[in-house]
Amino acid sequence: MPYASGLSTAADTARAVAEAADAVRAALPGRPDLAVAFFTPPHLPAADRLAKELTARLGTDTVVGCLAEGVVGTGREVERGPAVSVWAADFGGPVAVEPFHLRPEHTPDGLSLFGW
């Protein structure tokens, strides 16, 4: 299963996505079936745009993402400041990737995740 990753510390979300996606495309021979993006708080206001641009640049139908205090990619860790890290995989055959959204909620038993 070929996979690749890319990392950008650009403050502008469009530029960060372009840099990270271009690194993935340069290293991944085929169209990814799945892309996973981790981004730091400075990119949160543009999270929807980040997902749409990443989908368009990589040509994948499925992008999942997660806000993180720090991200890791291409042998580097970024804990402060803007960063976008992308990991993508080509599963090498017909696959169905079905994303879902988990949401935390406080319950009488404590914090629970819903949306499985």
PDB file of C-alpha atoms in Angstrom, residues 41-86:
ATOM      1  CA  PRO A  41      -5.507  26.196  15.744  1.00  0.00           C
ATOM      2  CA  PRO A  42      -4.419  29.024  13.410  1.00  0.00           C
ATOM      3  CA  HIS A  43      -6.007  27.052  10.524  1.00  0.00           C
ATOM      4  CA  LEU A  44      -9.282  26.264  12.331  1.00  0.00           C
ATOM      5  CA  PRO A  45     -11.245  29.238  10.913  1.00  0.00           C
ATOM      6  CA  ALA A  46     -10.564  27.886   7.410  1.00  0.00           C
ATOM      7  CA  ALA A  47     -11.126  24.180   8.161  1.00  0.00           C
ATOM      8  CA  ASP A  48     -13.913  23.813   5.581  1.00  0.00           C
ATOM      9  CA  ARG A  49     -11.775  25.457   2.906  1.00  0.00           C
ATOM     10  CA  LEU A  50      -8.810  23.316   3.950  1.00  0.00           C
ATOM     11  CA  ALA A  51     -10.830  20.126   3.364  1.00  0.00           C
ATOM     12  CA  LYS A  52     -12.218  21.287   0.012  1.00  0.00           C
ATOM     13  CA  GLU A  53      -8.836  22.402  -1.304  1.00  0.00           C
ATOM     14  CA  LEU A  54      -7.138  19.234  -0.114  1.00  0.00           C
ATOM     15  CA  THR A  55      -9.804  17.114  -1.819  1.00  0.00           C
ATOM     16  CA  ALA A  56      -9.378  19.022  -5.070  1.00  0.00           C
ATOM     17  CA  ARG A  57      -5.565  18.962  -5.029  1.00  0.00           C
ATOM     18  CA  LEU A  58      -5.263  15.269  -4.196  1.00  0.00           C
ATOM     19  CA  GLY A  59      -8.219  14.049  -6.254  1.00  0.00           C
ATOM     20  CA  THR A  60      -9.506  11.916  -3.419  1.00  0.00           C
ATOM     21  CA  ASP A  61     -13.133  11.564  -2.440  1.00  0.00           C
ATOM     22  CA  THR A  62     -12.404  11.115   1.250  1.00  0.00           C
ATOM     23  CA  VAL A  63     -10.590  13.544   3.506  1.00  0.00           C
ATOM     24  CA  VAL A  64     -10.775  13.356   7.272  1.00  0.00           C
ATOM     25  CA  GLY A  65      -9.276  15.945   9.533  1.00  0.00           C
ATOM     26  CA  CYS A  66      -8.481  16.773  13.092  1.00  0.00           C
ATOM     27  CA  LEU A  67      -7.536  19.896  14.979  1.00  0.00           C
ATOM     28  CA  ALA A  68      -4.389  19.357  17.031  1.00  0.00           C
ATOM     29  CA  GLU A  69      -2.197  21.374  19.371  1.00  0.00           C
ATOM     30  CA  GLY A  70       0.805  19.943  17.585  1.00  0.00           C
ATOM     31  CA  VAL A  71       1.302  17.982  14.392  1.00  0.00           C
ATOM     32  CA  VAL A  72       3.943  15.594  13.099  1.00  0.00           C
ATOM     33  CA  GLY A  73       4.928  15.023   9.505  1.00  0.00           C
ATOM     34  CA  THR A  74       7.918  14.249   7.322  1.00  0.00           C
ATOM     35  CA  GLY A  75      10.189  13.715  10.320  1.00  0.00           C
ATOM     36  CA  ARG A  76       9.292  16.978  12.019  1.00  0.00           C
ATOM     37  CA  GLU A  77       7.061  18.012  14.917  1.00  0.00           C
ATOM     38  CA  VAL A  78       5.370  21.418  15.135  1.00  0.00           C
ATOM     39  CA  GLU A  79       3.884  22.324  18.513  1.00  0.00           C
ATOM     40  CA  ARG A  80       3.500  26.080  18.239  1.00  0.00           C
ATOM     41  CA  GLY A  81       2.293  28.123  15.335  1.00  0.00           C
ATOM     42  CA  PRO A  82       0.548  27.222  12.116  1.00  0.00           C
ATOM     43  CA  ALA A  83       0.996  23.781  10.599  1.00  0.00           C
ATOM     44  CA  VAL A  84      -0.850  21.383   8.318  1.00  0.00           C
ATOM     45  CA  SER A  85       0.206  17.753   8.108  1.00  0.00           C
ATOM     46  CA  VAL A  86      -1.304  15.409   5.513  1.00  0.00           C
TER      47      VAL A  86
END
